XYZ file of C-alpha atoms in Angstrom:
667
model
C -5.060 84.181 31.150
C -4.152 82.925 28.136
C -7.242 81.869 25.876
C -7.192 78.222 25.197
C -7.016 76.871 21.441
C -9.180 74.156 22.329
C -12.259 73.927 24.341
C -14.101 70.723 26.061
C -17.331 70.342 25.482
C -20.071 69.788 28.698
C -19.894 66.213 29.689
C -22.410 63.603 27.213
C -21.674 65.238 24.731
C -19.654 62.615 23.013
C -20.751 59.130 22.849
C -18.855 56.135 22.524
C -19.549 53.424 20.018
C -18.213 50.196 18.459
C -15.403 48.832 20.894
C -15.078 51.813 22.654
C -18.918 51.705 23.526
C -18.289 47.460 24.669
C -14.831 49.333 26.344
C -17.047 51.085 28.930
C -20.312 48.772 29.091
C -17.445 45.975 30.676
C -15.805 48.963 32.536
C -19.867 49.390 33.820
C -20.100 45.689 34.226
C -16.686 45.517 36.032
C -15.242 47.288 38.606
C -16.351 50.824 37.743
C -19.705 49.880 38.308
C -19.700 47.249 41.296
C -16.662 48.802 42.931
C -18.900 49.070 46.082
C -19.552 46.098 46.524
C -15.765 44.827 45.509
C -14.369 47.248 47.611
C -17.084 47.905 49.924
C -14.495 47.862 52.991
C -13.227 51.547 51.333
C -15.223 52.395 48.765
C -18.752 51.442 51.445
C -21.656 52.912 53.223
C -18.452 53.763 55.968
C -16.655 55.398 53.370
C -15.947 59.369 55.324
C -17.442 61.159 51.575
C -20.267 59.369 52.680
C -20.435 60.170 56.527
C -18.497 57.665 57.639
C -15.988 56.513 60.515
C -13.876 54.577 57.704
C -11.283 55.912 54.887
C -11.317 58.872 54.563
C -8.373 59.497 51.893
C -8.166 59.401 48.036
C -9.438 56.726 47.058
C -12.791 56.739 47.423
C -12.520 60.441 44.865
C -10.645 58.432 42.642
C -13.594 55.447 41.888
C -15.604 58.359 41.119
C -13.397 60.671 38.735
C -13.856 57.670 36.956
C -17.602 56.291 37.660
C -18.502 59.546 37.218
C -17.852 60.779 33.578
C -18.587 56.603 32.397
C -21.844 56.909 33.848
C -23.086 60.294 31.930
C -21.025 59.181 28.941
C -23.306 55.917 28.681
C -26.438 58.045 29.819
C -26.257 54.646 32.661
C -28.694 55.622 35.664
C -27.629 52.756 38.181
C -23.960 54.295 37.380
C -25.428 57.950 38.179
C -27.121 56.844 41.081
C -23.613 55.433 42.627
C -21.929 57.646 41.665
C -24.182 61.048 43.479
C -24.257 60.157 46.823
C -20.309 61.777 47.045
C -21.914 64.412 44.821
C -24.740 64.793 47.554
C -23.151 64.197 50.299
C -19.722 66.771 49.770
C -22.239 69.572 48.681
C -24.584 69.190 51.417
C -22.095 69.144 54.339
C -19.448 71.749 53.476
C -18.261 73.741 56.725
C -19.507 76.940 57.161
C -15.446 77.987 56.881
C -15.627 76.408 53.261
C -13.774 73.536 54.421
C -14.968 70.295 51.927
C -14.564 66.330 52.761
C -14.733 64.072 56.043
C -14.870 65.464 59.148
C -11.715 65.365 60.780
C -12.257 63.282 63.832
C -12.246 64.738 67.663
C -9.507 61.820 68.876
C -7.450 59.835 66.789
C -9.384 56.084 65.461
C -8.193 53.019 66.254
C -6.130 51.741 62.590
C -7.173 48.906 60.566
C -5.657 47.319 58.231
C -6.447 48.529 54.221
C -7.889 51.883 55.603
C -7.020 55.221 55.102
C -8.755 57.300 57.851
C -6.846 59.925 56.862
C -4.742 62.513 57.250
C -8.641 64.224 56.757
C -7.692 67.439 56.053
C -4.699 66.938 53.616
C -5.060 68.550 50.814
C -4.247 66.146 48.701
C -7.568 64.315 48.620
C -9.886 67.023 48.098
C -8.155 67.549 44.646
C -9.490 64.737 43.774
C -12.734 66.350 44.720
C -12.458 69.335 43.301
C -12.081 67.545 40.106
C -14.906 65.285 39.789
C -17.284 68.439 40.956
C -16.315 69.261 37.904
C -17.112 67.361 36.194
C -20.138 66.853 37.151
C -21.338 70.659 36.757
C -19.507 70.397 33.391
C -22.590 67.199 32.932
C -25.419 68.309 34.518
C -24.532 73.196 36.039
C -25.323 72.985 38.713
C -24.565 75.964 40.116
C -24.089 74.462 43.397
C -20.681 73.371 42.516
C -20.085 77.125 41.997
C -21.033 78.000 44.931
C -19.365 75.290 47.327
C -16.042 75.510 44.946
C -16.140 79.604 45.807
C -16.648 79.234 49.114
C -13.693 76.316 49.128
C -11.718 78.140 47.555
C -11.715 81.529 49.802
C -10.979 78.770 52.732
C -8.258 77.508 51.239
C -6.616 80.835 50.320
C -7.247 81.725 54.384
C -5.818 78.317 54.680
C -2.243 78.205 52.943
C -0.244 80.491 54.717
C -0.014 78.708 58.164
C -1.461 75.508 56.243
C 0.831 74.505 53.271
C 0.119 72.362 50.797
C 2.168 69.034 52.086
C 1.566 69.979 55.737
C 0.201 66.547 56.238
C 1.499 64.811 53.761
C 3.928 65.943 50.578
C 1.126 64.220 47.533
C -0.099 67.949 47.839
C 2.989 69.653 46.445
C 3.196 67.152 44.602
C -0.133 67.127 42.729
C -1.119 70.460 43.040
C -1.725 70.766 39.415
C -4.625 69.448 39.939
C -6.227 71.866 42.006
C -4.614 74.672 40.227
C -6.295 73.547 36.648
C -9.607 73.730 38.968
C -9.144 77.166 40.188
C -8.255 78.235 36.919
C -10.914 76.901 35.431
C -13.455 78.749 38.518
C -12.167 81.767 37.999
C -12.940 81.647 33.835
C -16.711 81.230 34.807
C -16.936 82.986 37.757
C -14.116 85.936 37.365
C -13.406 86.234 40.696
C -9.954 87.874 41.537
C -9.498 85.968 44.076
C -9.051 83.411 42.440
C -5.352 84.733 40.282
C -4.103 85.629 44.132
C -4.763 81.518 45.402
C -3.473 80.578 41.597
C 0.085 82.023 42.796
C -0.533 80.485 46.271
C -0.784 76.947 45.210
C 2.184 77.747 42.391
C 4.612 78.903 44.869
C 3.593 75.999 47.328
C 4.334 73.320 44.299
C 6.951 70.752 43.973
C 9.156 73.004 40.916
C 8.515 70.889 38.129
C 9.603 73.871 35.860
C 12.255 73.444 37.175
C 13.184 69.643 37.302
C 13.050 69.256 33.998
C 15.224 71.805 33.212
C 17.699 71.308 35.689
C 21.488 70.386 34.266
C 22.248 66.855 34.331
C 24.593 65.871 37.326
C 26.276 62.805 39.019
C 24.416 63.695 42.619
C 22.501 60.723 43.778
C 20.904 59.903 45.838
C 21.519 57.252 48.683
C 17.866 56.310 49.579
C 16.400 54.327 47.239
C 12.973 56.191 48.751
C 14.473 59.521 48.932
C 11.095 61.112 47.037
C 9.413 61.178 50.717
C 12.069 62.343 53.044
C 12.876 65.903 50.320
C 12.486 69.043 52.293
C 8.848 70.331 52.189
C 7.436 73.687 51.347
C 9.878 76.025 51.647
C 11.824 73.870 49.726
C 15.327 73.209 49.815
C 17.113 75.227 47.008
C 20.130 72.905 47.308
C 18.106 69.468 46.818
C 16.064 70.782 44.051
C 19.120 72.030 42.262
C 20.375 68.273 41.553
C 16.605 66.932 41.102
C 16.866 65.977 37.459
C 14.070 63.175 35.961
C 17.301 60.941 34.702
C 17.376 59.461 38.778
C 17.495 56.366 38.896
C 16.353 55.286 41.348
C 14.104 58.438 40.735
C 11.102 60.309 41.466
C 7.510 59.305 41.890
C 6.168 57.437 39.134
C 2.936 58.947 39.537
C 3.867 62.376 40.822
C 5.789 62.496 37.684
C 2.712 61.480 35.389
C 0.309 64.300 37.376
C 3.727 66.787 37.289
C 3.649 66.579 33.519
C 0.963 69.341 33.588
C 1.098 71.424 36.180
C 3.977 74.015 34.353
C 1.085 73.976 31.528
C -1.627 75.028 33.839
C 0.225 77.783 34.882
C 1.105 79.005 31.776
C -2.288 79.786 31.423
C -1.978 83.422 34.142
C 1.914 82.742 33.305
C 2.074 82.981 29.356
C 5.750 81.372 30.481
C 7.398 80.402 27.044
C 9.984 78.528 28.876
C 6.644 75.920 29.890
C 6.540 74.448 27.196
C 9.821 73.281 26.617
C 10.375 72.422 29.544
C 7.280 69.875 29.857
C 8.199 68.392 26.437
C 12.179 68.126 27.544
C 10.945 65.503 30.777
C 9.228 63.802 28.368
C 12.148 63.607 26.525
C 13.898 62.513 28.839
C 11.334 60.105 30.297
C 11.618 58.579 27.032
C 15.497 58.556 27.065
C 16.265 57.336 30.663
C 13.157 54.935 31.076
C 10.986 55.135 28.382
C 9.532 51.497 26.990
C 7.957 51.386 23.153
C 4.240 51.989 24.436
C 5.066 55.043 24.808
C 5.519 55.022 28.930
C 7.859 54.343 31.259
C 9.243 52.309 33.898
C 8.623 53.186 37.305
C 8.392 50.494 39.906
C 7.468 53.728 42.454
C 10.567 55.506 41.945
C 11.623 55.658 38.085
C 13.325 53.013 37.359
C 15.422 52.728 33.855
C 14.593 51.777 30.394
C 15.142 47.930 31.550
C 12.012 46.064 28.891
C 11.331 44.153 32.599
C 10.682 47.299 34.579
C 7.236 47.613 35.892
C 4.386 50.411 34.766
C 2.373 50.749 37.357
C -1.630 51.767 36.777
C -2.117 54.829 38.320
C 1.165 56.212 35.963
C -0.782 55.532 33.257
C -4.293 57.244 34.386
C -2.913 60.238 35.978
C -0.567 60.512 32.719
C -3.131 60.032 29.849
C -5.109 63.176 32.347
C -2.019 65.659 32.194
C -1.345 64.899 29.193
C -4.856 66.208 27.965
C -5.449 68.930 29.768
C -1.920 69.718 27.918
C -3.734 68.918 24.574
C -6.774 71.921 25.380
C -3.897 74.593 27.065
C -1.731 74.836 23.975
C -2.877 72.803 20.763
C 0.679 71.117 20.459
C -0.131 67.875 18.502
C 2.863 65.817 19.994
C 0.449 65.118 23.323
C -2.066 63.574 21.016
C -0.254 61.999 19.235
C 1.323 60.237 22.517
C -1.450 59.858 24.044
C -3.026 57.522 21.216
C 0.296 55.462 21.872
C 0.035 54.591 25.383
C -3.862 54.763 25.263
C -3.970 52.351 22.423
C -0.746 49.897 23.901
C -0.298 49.957 27.118
C -3.419 50.981 28.347
C -6.351 48.211 27.454
C -3.123 46.013 28.322
C -3.126 46.076 32.196
C -6.804 45.147 33.614
C -9.057 41.489 32.090
C -11.222 41.459 29.513
C -13.976 41.499 31.720
C -12.385 44.699 34.447
C -13.147 42.806 36.962
C -8.879 42.070 37.645
C -5.903 45.071 37.430
C -2.443 44.306 36.983
C -0.456 46.740 39.169
C 3.008 46.840 37.144
C 3.086 45.438 33.655
C 6.387 45.465 31.149
C 6.935 45.679 27.824
C 8.295 42.373 27.822
C 6.539 39.849 30.619
C 6.555 36.041 30.023
C 5.384 34.939 33.237
C 3.071 37.117 36.206
C 4.330 34.912 39.124
C 4.590 36.323 42.938
C 7.966 35.065 42.623
C 9.060 38.389 40.510
C 11.814 41.139 41.705
C 12.308 43.233 39.406
C 10.672 46.268 41.262
C 12.283 48.385 43.293
C 9.555 47.760 45.586
C 10.480 44.386 46.828
C 8.461 43.728 50.476
C 5.661 45.628 51.089
C 3.871 44.472 47.834
C 4.799 40.396 48.633
C 5.301 39.838 45.665
C 1.977 40.410 43.554
C 2.892 43.940 41.798
C 2.585 41.502 38.192
C -0.288 39.654 38.910
C -3.437 40.155 37.562
C -5.831 40.544 40.977
C -9.080 43.281 42.699
C -6.314 44.396 45.346
C -2.370 43.140 44.409
C 0.183 45.428 44.350
C -1.602 48.275 46.303
C -4.712 49.218 45.533
C -4.773 52.856 44.334
C -4.905 51.508 41.435
C -7.816 49.567 41.806
C -10.168 52.939 42.360
C -7.548 55.333 40.192
C -7.862 53.195 36.790
C -11.408 54.163 36.114
C -10.540 57.688 34.728
C -8.615 56.285 31.693
C -10.802 55.212 28.829
C -13.930 57.902 30.049
C -11.570 60.779 29.758
C -10.506 59.682 26.509
C -13.414 59.598 25.089
C -14.187 63.161 26.620
C -11.437 64.100 25.206
C -12.084 62.999 21.200
C -13.358 66.161 20.278
C -13.302 70.180 20.920
C -14.994 72.812 20.073
C -12.815 75.427 18.503
C -13.069 79.599 19.846
C -14.442 80.389 16.688
C -17.659 78.056 16.532
C -16.167 75.025 15.078
C -15.259 71.030 15.727
C -12.249 69.835 16.369
C -11.743 65.555 16.135
C -7.895 65.503 17.163
C -7.923 61.758 18.731
C -9.732 59.093 16.487
C -12.023 56.399 17.791
C -15.602 55.266 16.765
C -17.751 57.446 18.750
C -20.786 60.386 18.055
C -20.593 64.123 19.027
C -23.135 66.581 19.170
C -22.877 70.439 20.049
C -23.510 73.780 18.377
C -21.162 75.620 16.169
C -21.278 78.638 14.193
C -24.395 80.554 14.829
C -25.974 77.889 17.154
C -26.562 75.251 14.686
C -27.201 71.867 15.973
C -24.335 69.681 14.420
C -23.755 65.867 15.318
C -20.321 63.537 13.901
C -20.682 59.778 13.561
C -17.097 58.736 13.543
C -16.650 55.413 12.259
C -13.085 54.142 11.777
C -11.019 50.901 12.585
C -8.696 53.352 13.992
C -6.334 52.253 15.057
C -5.345 48.715 13.637
C -6.772 50.296 9.940
C -5.981 53.593 7.680
C -9.336 55.279 7.387
C -11.749 57.598 10.058
C -15.165 58.045 8.663
C -17.196 61.374 9.981
C -21.024 62.138 8.746
C -22.132 65.657 9.765
C -25.664 65.509 10.517
C -26.910 69.443 9.875
C -30.360 71.348 10.795
C -29.194 73.869 8.223
C -26.234 74.397 6.425
C -23.328 76.982 8.679
C -20.525 77.782 7.793
C -17.204 76.526 10.474
C -14.310 75.317 10.458
C -13.093 71.424 11.049
C -10.276 70.066 12.192
C -8.168 67.470 12.036
C -5.612 66.601 13.384
C -2.793 64.132 11.506
C -0.077 62.539 12.957
C 3.287 63.357 12.843
C 4.009 59.287 11.751
C 1.498 59.428 9.184
C 3.324 60.140 5.351
C 1.698 61.490 2.343
C -2.684 61.585 4.120
C -5.152 62.093 1.736
C -8.444 63.906 3.185
C -11.948 63.435 0.521
C -15.409 64.880 0.766
C -17.875 63.472 -0.012
C -15.674 61.307 -2.447
C -14.016 64.457 -3.870
C -10.073 64.723 -2.935
C -9.454 67.523 -1.123
C -6.081 69.830 -1.025
C -5.253 71.249 2.563
C -2.002 71.995 4.564
C -1.226 70.709 7.523
C -0.030 72.774 10.306
C 1.299 71.829 13.618
C 0.299 68.916 12.739
C -3.576 70.436 12.100
C -5.303 70.730 8.695
C -7.698 72.915 8.958
C -11.393 72.170 6.335
C -13.294 75.664 6.804
C -16.353 75.807 4.607
C -20.040 75.967 3.855
C -21.231 72.361 5.432
C -24.708 71.070 4.274
C -26.347 68.177 6.217
C -24.776 64.812 4.867
C -21.155 66.002 4.090
C -18.987 63.146 4.021
C -14.929 63.612 5.050
C -13.125 61.039 4.844
C -9.577 60.687 6.589
C -6.522 58.220 5.511
C -3.739 58.155 8.093
C -1.040 55.571 6.082
C 0.028 53.124 8.251
C 4.200 52.168 7.562
C 5.961 49.571 9.531
C 9.156 50.633 10.817
C 11.208 50.064 13.828
C 12.569 51.498 17.294
C 15.725 50.988 19.324
C 15.641 49.854 22.941
C 17.375 48.983 26.131
C 20.817 47.644 24.894
C 19.622 48.247 21.018
C 16.561 45.834 21.297
C 13.822 46.375 18.597
C 10.716 46.982 18.681
C 8.112 46.859 15.951
C 5.383 49.477 15.316
C 3.014 50.677 12.447
C 1.105 54.025 12.713
C -0.545 54.569 16.755
C 0.302 50.385 17.900
C 3.690 48.925 19.246
C 3.603 45.012 18.509
C 4.557 42.216 20.469
C 5.187 38.414 20.026
C 2.267 36.205 20.838
C 2.488 33.508 23.582
C -0.186 31.728 23.787
C -1.082 31.163 28.061
C -3.062 29.496 30.756
C -4.480 31.124 34.149
C -3.839 29.566 37.521
C -5.798 31.049 40.584
C -3.863 31.704 43.490
C -5.110 32.165 46.935
C -2.676 32.960 50.062
C -5.599 33.853 52.339
C -3.457 37.057 53.127
C -4.904 40.874 52.375
C -4.213 40.537 48.361
C -7.063 38.832 47.863
C -7.356 35.740 45.891
C -5.133 35.826 42.185
C -4.209 35.125 38.748
C -0.886 34.687 38.067
C -0.219 33.363 34.744
C 2.469 31.145 32.351
C 3.369 31.029 29.271
C 2.060 28.136 26.236
C 4.184 28.804 23.959
C 7.895 29.836 22.840
C 8.784 34.089 24.204
C 12.379 33.250 23.468
C 13.048 35.088 20.189
C 15.712 37.245 18.042
C 15.387 39.575 14.715
C 18.251 39.448 12.825
C 19.813 42.182 11.251
C 19.316 42.309 8.710
C 15.686 41.378 7.964
C 15.065 44.585 10.131
C 16.144 46.562 7.312
C 13.827 45.908 5.257
C 10.405 45.549 6.701
C 7.954 45.417 3.497
C 9.548 42.592 2.059
C 9.956 40.192 5.178
C 7.187 41.172 7.470
C 3.367 39.543 6.228
C 0.763 42.825 7.807
C -2.397 40.372 7.879
C -5.734 42.389 8.314
C -8.127 39.373 10.102
C -11.788 40.083 9.368
C -13.406 42.113 11.773
C -16.385 43.475 13.284
C -15.549 46.256 15.072
C -16.288 43.934 18.128
C -14.027 44.678 21.318
C -10.221 43.823 19.651
C -7.955 43.630 23.251
C -7.132 39.809 23.476
C -5.164 37.943 21.479
C -8.177 35.737 19.979
C -9.711 39.469 18.700
C -6.787 40.887 17.910
C -7.264 42.667 14.491
C -3.970 42.437 13.072
C -1.244 40.318 12.920
C 2.202 40.046 12.066
C 4.310 36.795 10.308
C 7.729 37.076 10.486
C 11.254 34.477 10.757
C 12.275 34.752 14.722
C 15.771 33.463 15.711
C 15.307 31.502 18.383
C 16.906 31.591 21.377
C 16.889 28.756 23.467
C 19.534 30.313 25.760
C 17.091 33.462 27.113
C 15.207 31.657 29.923
C 13.078 33.665 32.914
C 15.600 34.918 36.570
C 12.126 34.343 39.341
C 10.092 34.936 36.223
C 11.424 37.666 34.574
C 13.057 37.498 31.211
C 16.202 39.311 31.948
C 18.182 40.020 28.591
C 21.673 37.448 29.439
C 25.186 37.729 28.448
C 24.785 34.087 27.504
C 22.538 35.104 24.384
C 24.801 34.630 21.358
C 25.372 38.493 19.563
C 26.804 36.578 16.102
C 25.643 33.661 14.274
C 26.629 31.554 10.776
C 24.392 31.482 7.848
C 23.659 27.766 9.314
C 22.601 28.516 12.628
C 20.613 30.642 11.248
C 18.835 28.039 9.284
C 18.834 25.945 12.253
C 16.866 28.384 15.112
C 15.071 30.015 12.323
C 10.973 29.860 13.108
C 7.669 31.685 12.020
C 6.645 34.209 14.700
C 3.395 35.686 15.333
C 3.040 39.537 16.116
C -0.474 40.564 17.775
C -1.081 44.897 19.646
C 0.702 45.076 22.669
C -2.598 45.943 23.350
C -4.116 42.462 22.406
C -1.489 40.620 24.736
C -0.993 39.890 28.333
C 2.673 37.551 28.365
C 4.872 38.885 25.245
C 8.053 39.935 24.195
C 7.946 44.222 22.663
C 11.721 44.933 22.719
C 13.627 41.994 20.718
C 17.143 41.418 20.791
C 18.782 41.088 17.715
C 21.185 39.041 16.112
C 24.180 39.341 13.028
C 24.692 36.797 10.309
C 28.155 36.581 9.891
């Protein structure tokens, strides 16, 4: 197996501080900590993963995949007690054969709307529970996990030839990188050779993501929006596989794409295939080119759907792409994954859940100015009955209600790593504390104090039980020009190799390291030449005042909240103005004590600038579609009549917003 440059620390070694801790506690007080009370019909006592006759597929494990790391990061006994029965039932009820999970029904049960009772023998939901068990072991060292996983993987090796990954549903062949990841994790603990054999078998039966990433562009189009459901299963049809590309619209399933981004690099650990990393980077480049939005995510309202800024981005896609990027970062040490991970986390993630973490959107978009049940921009127009963009518990589709919880806790879990030469690496920046061992067993505690991503400075205070020599890795983001590092107030000369500065010295208790990452205003160009403004990892959006209105249609989607604008949103930016942002934009760092930042009231930074009012730009069924009657050229006199001062705030602080602005030229 290929050596990995960064090693994950035991779960609970890294604690969140400041606003990030507040974010986690809002989760604990909201859906994450109370989902069994809010959504008992699925994650209550009847769940099959608790031995019940109810839901027995992915949603229960999804919830625990986020609840468990949250519980151990916060060291919250109430949350641990909620997660523990799921672990205990799974470990105590493993079949003699090695089978894990809800027992198959002897006779097909009566269907109940909103409950996925099966297929209980499907390999896919078990992959989610494998991740849960892995994390539980990382937190507790409970050896029962090693025994259970060994037995399960022996069962899987025996059964896959006759019951391949997709024998009951396509999801397992698309998402088997998660399965393979845990197989290799266990191999690195036990060294059991059969695990490598199993890994090759899983790879053979997995959707060929690496091939699809590198396929040549071609004009072939499928005649069905939902073609991904109808592709031949294993053994895959070579003709179908040869024409698939990331660029297709309608395209592959958005969440499968997010999870597939890790698969080639997980298998790389054994194959050492030098083409795996370039293939994944090409996929990320194609996602940006053909479907990208400024937050680092991509239009995928079920199938991939292009880069119009009104297209939806599914919350599950955000959570799963974050996890794929975290996985890839550890395996490769390539900081491009860290840059993108911060961009997604600090822009797309915060806005898709309410401040109290009790409602969420199924889809978000870069440009959204009315969130109603009349929006029809997505491919999914029928089954969700218009509820994809509103805020609710079960609006859109319920998968995100259970899968959203892994996002923030796993981000915290990846803020620091150990290095193979007994050092420490800080590759993602947020207020936090880590405790670990370095050098020859010396205990190290680092307190990271920072206003990042809103501020440029990151401070690290080191506490050591004794002096020790070890390397300290610091990531230098690609966007940071002329970064500075000081040690105890003195400038440090450094060279960043592959975006990493390594400080290798003898460290003593009380040492302080300061990293300064200059953030410059810049523009980026997107759909039909529309422009966004960025600074460091943050994307900025128009500040749109809003009001919420509750709506209850007395249907399966429960009550939800629609959101309407209370201020103008229809602005363009003037072309020549964009050539000199530093002179034309006032950057306001608001007074901020480090508390929860993700709303308009608390936004720690604002941009003030002149916009060009476009009353011609109106919504179409609640969506701010870019219409043809918007002027592209205006006179100087017209500019003066239309000019208004506007305020931009970080994307993650918004609910309604314009992020991609049309551009007008003055002649």
